[in-house]
PDB file of C-alpha atoms in Angstrom:
ATOM      1  CA  LYS A   1     -90.237 129.498 121.281  1.00  0.00           C
ATOM      2  CA  ALA A   2     -91.753 126.047 121.475  1.00  0.00           C
ATOM      3  CA  GLY A   3     -90.326 123.462 119.108  1.00  0.00           C
ATOM      4  CA  VAL A   4     -92.060 120.855 116.995  1.00  0.00           C
ATOM      5  CA  THR A   5     -94.236 118.664 119.180  1.00  0.00           C
ATOM      6  CA  GLN A   6     -94.973 115.100 118.253  1.00  0.00           C
ATOM      7  CA  THR A   7     -97.396 112.922 120.169  1.00  0.00           C
ATOM      8  CA  PRO A   8     -97.322 110.324 121.406  1.00  0.00           C
ATOM      9  CA  ARG A   9     -93.607 109.717 121.930  1.00  0.00           C
ATOM     10  CA  TYR A  10     -93.966 105.958 122.087  1.00  0.00           C
ATOM     11  CA  LEU A  11     -96.643 103.620 120.815  1.00  0.00           C
ATOM     12  CA  ILE A  12     -97.088  99.870 120.707  1.00  0.00           C
ATOM     13  CA  LYS A  13     -99.689  98.455 118.346  1.00  0.00           C
ATOM     14  CA  THR A  14    -100.696  95.027 117.108  1.00  0.00           C
ATOM     15  CA  ARG A  15    -100.524  93.918 113.499  1.00  0.00           C
ATOM     16  CA  GLY A  16    -103.678  94.821 111.620  1.00  0.00           C
ATOM     17  CA  GLN A  17    -104.512  97.800 113.809  1.00  0.00           C
ATOM     18  CA  GLN A  18    -104.370 101.382 112.703  1.00  0.00           C
ATOM     19  CA  VAL A  19    -102.538 104.301 114.269  1.00  0.00           C
ATOM     20  CA  THR A  20    -102.679 108.084 114.165  1.00  0.00           C
ATOM     21  CA  LEU A  21     -99.657 110.241 114.924  1.00  0.00           C
ATOM     22  CA  SER A  22     -99.804 113.962 115.570  1.00  0.00           C
ATOM     23  CA  CYS A  23     -97.426 116.826 114.828  1.00  0.00           C
ATOM     24  CA  SER A  24     -97.757 120.420 116.003  1.00  0.00           C
ATOM     25  CA  PRO A  25     -95.350 122.663 114.088  1.00  0.00           C
ATOM     26  CA  ILE A  26     -93.513 125.685 115.412  1.00  0.00           C
ATOM     27  CA  SER A  27     -95.845 128.649 115.692  1.00  0.00           C
ATOM     28  CA  GLY A  28     -95.900 130.479 112.366  1.00  0.00           C
ATOM     29  CA  HIS A  29     -94.573 127.523 110.399  1.00  0.00           C
ATOM     30  CA  ARG A  30     -97.026 126.548 107.710  1.00  0.00           C
ATOM     31  CA  SER A  31     -95.369 123.526 106.138  1.00  0.00           C
ATOM     32  CA  VAL A  32     -95.100 120.061 107.668  1.00  0.00           C
ATOM     33  CA  SER A  33     -93.210 117.077 106.304  1.00  0.00           C
ATOM     34  CA  TRP A  34     -93.122 113.512 107.592  1.00  0.00           C
ATOM     35  CA  TYR A  35     -90.264 111.014 107.462  1.00  0.00           C
ATOM     36  CA  GLN A  36     -89.881 107.388 108.486  1.00  0.00           C
ATOM     37  CA  GLN A  37     -86.583 106.276 110.011  1.00  0.00           C
ATOM     38  CA  THR A  38     -85.699 102.593 110.124  1.00  0.00           C
ATOM     39  CA  PRO A  39     -82.309 100.991 110.863  1.00  0.00           C
ATOM     40  CA  GLY A  40     -80.206 100.765 107.726  1.00  0.00           C
ATOM     41  CA  GLN A  41     -82.633 102.832 105.625  1.00  0.00           C
ATOM     42  CA  GLY A  42     -81.999 106.291 106.934  1.00  0.00           C
ATOM     43  CA  LEU A  43     -84.879 108.701 106.748  1.00  0.00           C
ATOM     44  CA  GLN A  44     -87.434 108.190 104.013  1.00  0.00           C
ATOM     45  CA  PHE A  45     -89.825 110.895 102.917  1.00  0.00           C
ATOM     46  CA  LEU A  46     -93.521 110.247 103.466  1.00  0.00           C
ATOM     47  CA  PHE A  47     -95.388 113.488 102.677  1.00  0.00           C
ATOM     48  CA  GLU A  48     -95.217 117.280 102.664  1.00  0.00           C
ATOM     49  CA  TYR A  49     -98.209 119.451 103.528  1.00  0.00           C
ATOM     50  CA  PHE A  50     -98.877 123.151 103.147  1.00  0.00           C
ATOM     51  CA  SER A  51    -102.142 125.023 103.544  1.00  0.00           C
ATOM     52  CA  GLU A  52    -103.983 121.775 104.206  1.00  0.00           C
ATOM     53  CA  THR A  53    -102.824 120.394 100.841  1.00  0.00           C
ATOM     54  CA  GLN A  54    -100.426 117.557 100.170  1.00  0.00           C
ATOM     55  CA  ARG A  55     -97.665 118.923  97.939  1.00  0.00           C
ATOM     56  CA  ASN A  56     -95.440 115.897  97.745  1.00  0.00           C
ATOM     57  CA  LYS A  57     -95.737 112.209  98.485  1.00  0.00           C
ATOM     58  CA  GLY A  58     -93.050 109.590  98.948  1.00  0.00           C
ATOM     59  CA  ASN A  59     -92.986 106.016  97.738  1.00  0.00           C
ATOM     60  CA  PHE A  60     -95.131 104.420 100.418  1.00  0.00           C
ATOM     61  CA  PRO A  61     -98.254 102.277 100.070  1.00  0.00           C
ATOM     62  CA  GLY A  62    -101.718 103.755 100.359  1.00  0.00           C
ATOM     63  CA  ARG A  63    -101.958 102.513 103.947  1.00  0.00           C
ATOM     64  CA  PHE A  64     -99.983 105.618 104.826  1.00  0.00           C
ATOM     65  CA  SER A  65    -102.010 108.801 104.721  1.00  0.00           C
ATOM     66  CA  GLY A  66    -101.922 112.221 106.251  1.00  0.00           C
ATOM     67  CA  ARG A  67    -103.642 115.526 106.532  1.00  0.00           C
ATOM     68  CA  GLN A  68    -103.063 119.046 107.696  1.00  0.00           C
ATOM     69  CA  PHE A  69    -105.485 121.237 109.568  1.00  0.00           C
ATOM     70  CA  SER A  70    -106.140 124.969 109.240  1.00  0.00           C
ATOM     71  CA  ASN A  71    -103.894 125.657 112.249  1.00  0.00           C
ATOM     72  CA  SER A  72    -101.043 123.833 110.413  1.00  0.00           C
ATOM     73  CA  ARG A  73    -101.108 120.860 112.785  1.00  0.00           C
ATOM     74  CA  SER A  74    -100.725 117.609 110.931  1.00  0.00           C
ATOM     75  CA  GLU A  75    -101.623 114.005 111.482  1.00  0.00           C
ATOM     76  CA  MET A  76    -100.499 110.876 109.746  1.00  0.00           C
ATOM     77  CA  ASN A  77    -102.363 107.622 109.761  1.00  0.00           C
ATOM     78  CA  VAL A  78    -101.195 104.107 109.082  1.00  0.00           C
ATOM     79  CA  SER A  79    -103.882 101.478 108.575  1.00  0.00           C
ATOM     80  CA  THR A  80    -103.564  97.693 108.701  1.00  0.00           C
ATOM     81  CA  LEU A  81    -100.244  97.853 110.487  1.00  0.00           C
ATOM     82  CA  GLU A  82     -97.467  95.461 109.505  1.00  0.00           C
ATOM     83  CA  LEU A  83     -94.384  94.483 111.490  1.00  0.00           C
ATOM     84  CA  GLY A  84     -92.253  96.396 108.977  1.00  0.00           C
ATOM     85  CA  ASP A  85     -94.001  99.631 109.930  1.00  0.00           C
ATOM     86  CA  SER A  86     -92.082  99.647 113.205  1.00  0.00           C
ATOM     87  CA  ALA A  87     -89.983 102.777 112.974  1.00  0.00           C
ATOM     88  CA  LEU A  88     -89.327 106.245 114.269  1.00  0.00           C
ATOM     89  CA  TYR A  89     -91.694 108.691 112.574  1.00  0.00           C
ATOM     90  CA  LEU A  90     -90.321 112.201 112.364  1.00  0.00           C
ATOM     91  CA  CYS A  91     -92.138 115.385 111.580  1.00  0.00           C
ATOM     92  CA  ALA A  92     -90.370 118.509 110.328  1.00  0.00           C
ATOM     93  CA  SER A  93     -91.874 121.959 110.134  1.00  0.00           C
ATOM     94  CA  SER A  94     -90.688 124.920 108.107  1.00  0.00           C
ATOM     95  CA  PRO A  95     -91.979 128.435 107.546  1.00  0.00           C
ATOM     96  CA  ASN A  96     -92.818 127.751 103.910  1.00  0.00           C
ATOM     97  CA  PRO A  97     -92.845 124.696 101.686  1.00  0.00           C
ATOM     98  CA  GLY A  98     -90.193 123.549  99.292  1.00  0.00           C
ATOM     99  CA  GLN A  99     -87.217 125.071 101.036  1.00  0.00           C
ATOM    100  CA  GLY A 100     -84.999 122.107 100.321  1.00  0.00           C
ATOM    101  CA  GLY A 101     -84.441 121.325 103.944  1.00  0.00           C
ATOM    102  CA  HIS A 102     -83.498 124.831 104.963  1.00  0.00           C
ATOM    103  CA  GLY A 103     -85.582 126.099 107.804  1.00  0.00           C
ATOM    104  CA  TYR A 104     -86.537 122.534 108.695  1.00  0.00           C
ATOM    105  CA  THR A 105     -86.976 121.890 112.397  1.00  0.00           C
ATOM    106  CA  PHE A 106     -87.547 118.287 113.309  1.00  0.00           C
ATOM    107  CA  GLY A 107     -89.552 117.003 116.226  1.00  0.00           C
ATOM    108  CA  SER A 108     -88.226 114.252 118.474  1.00  0.00           C
ATOM    109  CA  GLY A 109     -90.369 111.684 116.744  1.00  0.00           C
ATOM    110  CA  THR A 110     -92.879 108.995 117.610  1.00  0.00           C
ATOM    111  CA  ARG A 111     -91.410 105.539 118.133  1.00  0.00           C
ATOM    112  CA  LEU A 112     -93.948 103.033 116.784  1.00  0.00           C
ATOM    113  CA  THR A 113     -93.541  99.357 117.560  1.00  0.00           C
ATOM    114  CA  VAL A 114     -95.813  96.856 115.847  1.00  0.00           C
ATOM    115  CA  VAL A 115     -96.069  93.446 117.515  1.00  0.00           C
TER     116      VAL A 115
ATOM    117  CA  ASP B   1     -82.836 102.932  94.394  1.00  0.00           C
ATOM    118  CA  GLN B   2     -80.637 104.544  97.041  1.00  0.00           C
ATOM    119  CA  GLN B   3     -79.723 107.874  95.469  1.00  0.00           C
ATOM    120  CA  VAL B   4     -77.737 109.041  98.499  1.00  0.00           C
ATOM    121  CA  LYS B   5     -75.438 106.522 100.153  1.00  0.00           C
ATOM    122  CA  GLN B   6     -73.356 106.536 103.281  1.00  0.00           C
ATOM    123  CA  ASN B   7     -71.353 103.351 103.030  1.00  0.00           C
ATOM    124  CA  SER B   8     -69.783 103.494 106.482  1.00  0.00           C
ATOM    125  CA  PRO B   9     -72.334 102.583 109.158  1.00  0.00           C
ATOM    126  CA  SER B  10     -69.978 103.685 111.920  1.00  0.00           C
ATOM    127  CA  LEU B  11     -66.787 105.594 112.613  1.00  0.00           C
ATOM    128  CA  SER B  12     -64.719 105.756 115.783  1.00  0.00           C
ATOM    129  CA  VAL B  13     -62.128 108.470 116.407  1.00  0.00           C
ATOM    130  CA  GLN B  14     -60.084 109.819 119.275  1.00  0.00           C
ATOM    131  CA  GLU B  15     -60.866 113.195 120.788  1.00  0.00           C
ATOM    132  CA  GLY B  16     -58.879 115.945 119.104  1.00  0.00           C
ATOM    133  CA  ARG B  17     -58.395 114.034 115.862  1.00  0.00           C
ATOM    134  CA  ILE B  18     -60.170 114.561 112.565  1.00  0.00           C
ATOM    135  CA  SER B  19     -63.445 112.817 111.757  1.00  0.00           C
ATOM    136  CA  ILE B  20     -64.237 112.320 108.078  1.00  0.00           C
ATOM    137  CA  LEU B  21     -67.724 111.193 107.132  1.00  0.00           C
ATOM    138  CA  ASN B  22     -68.413 110.287 103.534  1.00  0.00           C
ATOM    139  CA  CYS B  23     -71.450 110.389 101.301  1.00  0.00           C
ATOM    140  CA  ASP B  24     -71.952 109.373  97.666  1.00  0.00           C
ATOM    141  CA  TYR B  25     -74.838 110.222  95.383  1.00  0.00           C
ATOM    142  CA  THR B  26     -76.000 108.943  92.042  1.00  0.00           C
ATOM    143  CA  ASN B  27     -78.337 111.673  90.790  1.00  0.00           C
ATOM    144  CA  SER B  28     -76.366 114.305  88.899  1.00  0.00           C
ATOM    145  CA  MET B  29     -79.382 116.627  89.140  1.00  0.00           C
ATOM    146  CA  PHE B  30     -78.792 117.126  92.854  1.00  0.00           C
ATOM    147  CA  ASP B  31     -77.460 120.642  93.258  1.00  0.00           C
ATOM    148  CA  TYR B  32     -77.565 121.153  96.999  1.00  0.00           C
ATOM    149  CA  PHE B  33     -76.551 119.017  99.934  1.00  0.00           C
ATOM    150  CA  LEU B  34     -77.105 119.164 103.667  1.00  0.00           C
ATOM    151  CA  TRP B  35     -75.667 117.395 106.684  1.00  0.00           C
ATOM    152  CA  TYR B  36     -77.764 116.691 109.750  1.00  0.00           C
ATOM    153  CA  LYS B  37     -76.731 115.461 113.171  1.00  0.00           C
ATOM    154  CA  LYS B  38     -78.994 113.302 115.305  1.00  0.00           C
ATOM    155  CA  TYR B  39     -78.700 112.431 118.969  1.00  0.00           C
ATOM    156  CA  PRO B  40     -80.705 109.510 120.415  1.00  0.00           C
ATOM    157  CA  ALA B  41     -84.281 110.418 121.320  1.00  0.00           C
ATOM    158  CA  GLU B  42     -84.026 113.722 119.446  1.00  0.00           C
ATOM    159  CA  GLY B  43     -84.866 114.814 115.946  1.00  0.00           C
ATOM    160  CA  PRO B  44     -82.118 115.589 113.407  1.00  0.00           C
ATOM    161  CA  THR B  45     -80.660 119.082 113.519  1.00  0.00           C
ATOM    162  CA  PHE B  46     -79.190 120.934 110.574  1.00  0.00           C
ATOM    163  CA  LEU B  47     -75.391 121.148 110.637  1.00  0.00           C
ATOM    164  CA  ILE B  48     -74.009 122.528 107.393  1.00  0.00           C
ATOM    165  CA  SER B  49     -74.871 122.685 103.699  1.00  0.00           C
ATOM    166  CA  ILE B  50     -73.162 123.160 100.363  1.00  0.00           C
ATOM    167  CA  SER B  51     -74.326 124.278  96.966  1.00  0.00           C
ATOM    168  CA  SER B  52     -73.043 122.577  93.845  1.00  0.00           C
ATOM    169  CA  ILE B  53     -71.471 125.849  92.701  1.00  0.00           C
ATOM    170  CA  LYS B  54     -68.972 125.483  95.525  1.00  0.00           C
ATOM    171  CA  ASP B  55     -66.526 122.748  96.382  1.00  0.00           C
ATOM    172  CA  LYS B  56     -66.061 123.661 100.028  1.00  0.00           C
ATOM    173  CA  ASN B  57     -68.021 125.247 102.842  1.00  0.00           C
ATOM    174  CA  GLU B  58     -66.743 125.879 106.359  1.00  0.00           C
ATOM    175  CA  ASP B  59     -68.494 126.589 109.617  1.00  0.00           C
ATOM    176  CA  GLY B  60     -66.238 126.522 112.650  1.00  0.00           C
ATOM    177  CA  ARG B  61     -64.980 123.012 113.208  1.00  0.00           C
ATOM    178  CA  PHE B  62     -67.125 121.638 110.392  1.00  0.00           C
ATOM    179  CA  THR B  63     -66.153 121.657 106.709  1.00  0.00           C
ATOM    180  CA  VAL B  64     -68.009 120.008 103.874  1.00  0.00           C
ATOM    181  CA  PHE B  65     -66.238 119.182 100.612  1.00  0.00           C
ATOM    182  CA  LEU B  66     -68.021 118.434  97.355  1.00  0.00           C
ATOM    183  CA  ASN B  67     -66.477 116.569  94.416  1.00  0.00           C
ATOM    184  CA  LYS B  68     -69.082 116.761  91.659  1.00  0.00           C
ATOM    185  CA  SER B  69     -67.166 114.689  89.143  1.00  0.00           C
ATOM    186  CA  ALA B  70     -66.972 111.834  91.649  1.00  0.00           C
ATOM    187  CA  LYS B  71     -70.471 112.522  92.995  1.00  0.00           C
ATOM    188  CA  HIS B  72     -68.982 112.485  96.467  1.00  0.00           C
ATOM    189  CA  LEU B  73     -69.129 114.727  99.483  1.00  0.00           C
ATOM    190  CA  SER B  74     -67.453 114.538 102.835  1.00  0.00           C
ATOM    191  CA  LEU B  75     -67.870 116.179 106.209  1.00  0.00           C
ATOM    192  CA  HIS B  76     -64.712 116.946 108.169  1.00  0.00           C
ATOM    193  CA  ILE B  77     -64.844 117.670 111.891  1.00  0.00           C
ATOM    194  CA  VAL B  78     -61.654 119.124 113.336  1.00  0.00           C
ATOM    195  CA  PRO B  79     -60.934 118.729 116.168  1.00  0.00           C
ATOM    196  CA  SER B  80     -63.436 116.044 117.125  1.00  0.00           C
ATOM    197  CA  GLN B  81     -65.043 116.299 120.548  1.00  0.00           C
ATOM    198  CA  PRO B  82     -66.945 113.696 122.597  1.00  0.00           C
ATOM    199  CA  GLY B  83     -70.083 115.820 122.207  1.00  0.00           C
ATOM    200  CA  ASP B  84     -69.891 115.217 118.457  1.00  0.00           C
ATOM    201  CA  SER B  85     -70.834 111.573 119.042  1.00  0.00           C
ATOM    202  CA  ALA B  86     -74.100 111.198 117.136  1.00  0.00           C
ATOM    203  CA  VAL B  87     -75.573 109.857 113.910  1.00  0.00           C
ATOM    204  CA  TYR B  88     -74.753 111.987 110.875  1.00  0.00           C
ATOM    205  CA  PHE B  89     -76.940 112.034 107.789  1.00  0.00           C
ATOM    206  CA  CYS B  90     -76.246 113.589 104.435  1.00  0.00           C
ATOM    207  CA  ALA B  91     -79.256 114.645 102.415  1.00  0.00           C
ATOM    208  CA  ALA B  92     -80.197 116.241  99.122  1.00  0.00           C
ATOM    209  CA  PRO B  93     -83.400 118.031  98.113  1.00  0.00           C
ATOM    210  CA  THR B  94     -85.224 116.410  95.236  1.00  0.00           C
ATOM    211  CA  GLY B  95     -85.856 118.754  92.341  1.00  0.00           C
ATOM    212  CA  GLY B  96     -83.371 121.325  93.585  1.00  0.00           C
ATOM    213  CA  THR B  97     -84.090 123.666  96.442  1.00  0.00           C
ATOM    214  CA  SER B  98     -87.609 124.363  95.236  1.00  0.00           C
ATOM    215  CA  TYR B  99     -88.924 121.177  96.782  1.00  0.00           C
ATOM    216  CA  GLY B 100     -89.311 120.137 100.362  1.00  0.00           C
ATOM    217  CA  LYS B 101     -88.570 116.459  99.863  1.00  0.00           C
ATOM    218  CA  LEU B 102     -85.178 115.431 101.159  1.00  0.00           C
ATOM    219  CA  THR B 103     -83.459 112.205 100.168  1.00  0.00           C
ATOM    220  CA  PHE B 104     -81.280 110.992 103.037  1.00  0.00           C
ATOM    221  CA  GLY B 105     -78.381 108.607 103.299  1.00  0.00           C
ATOM    222  CA  GLN B 106     -78.535 105.735 105.769  1.00  0.00           C
ATOM    223  CA  GLY B 107     -76.493 107.594 108.361  1.00  0.00           C
ATOM    224  CA  THR B 108     -73.081 107.097 109.979  1.00  0.00           C
ATOM    225  CA  ILE B 109     -72.720 106.636 113.725  1.00  0.00           C
ATOM    226  CA  LEU B 110     -69.771 108.711 114.916  1.00  0.00           C
ATOM    227  CA  THR B 111     -68.211 107.862 118.272  1.00  0.00           C
ATOM    228  CA  VAL B 112     -65.547 110.203 119.637  1.00  0.00           C
ATOM    229  CA  HIS B 113     -63.557 108.685 122.484  1.00  0.00           C
ATOM    230  CA  PRO B 114     -62.102 110.922 125.212  1.00  0.00           C
TER     231      PRO B 114
END
């Protein structure tokens, strides 16, 4: 079965711009979570979505937002980009929410570079 | 506040020897831990987990040990193989297993030399 698909794989943006990243979960998976990976910080939780509702939010500024559609696909948006937003953004899907990491399948990520 | 810490950024071992990756945590409410492996240009993949009611869990060449009093866990890989070269993350679910948020350590880069 197809895995978690994240698009685009690579992105270069200029400071002040905004960006939208997309995540298509595994078919049948209804929960999507987003993580930011930066060197030295590991993976940091951004949000968790289920049934088009945000269940959990990490400690990120309001410039980071997301949503989930009725087909479980999810997007995240970062507005007014800063250099520090350069990171690998990972999406994980799971059959149901709140499984504590079990059943998580991660996508390969979107590498965002802000210049 | 880094609640899950991996203090060794990198580890280098010889093929066939043991690799020991360490992880410390500060939140005594954590009751479940997971290890993920990540290759470049790929997402993390689940490796092994342990519940706080156990002090050891084995899966083939991989064993995770949990020392609750020290708030410390370790992943042992025996014997190490070149294909094990990757970044390893330990993680804990916030609020027990009923929540989807994982708190990750910073990761340890393991290099296994042939």
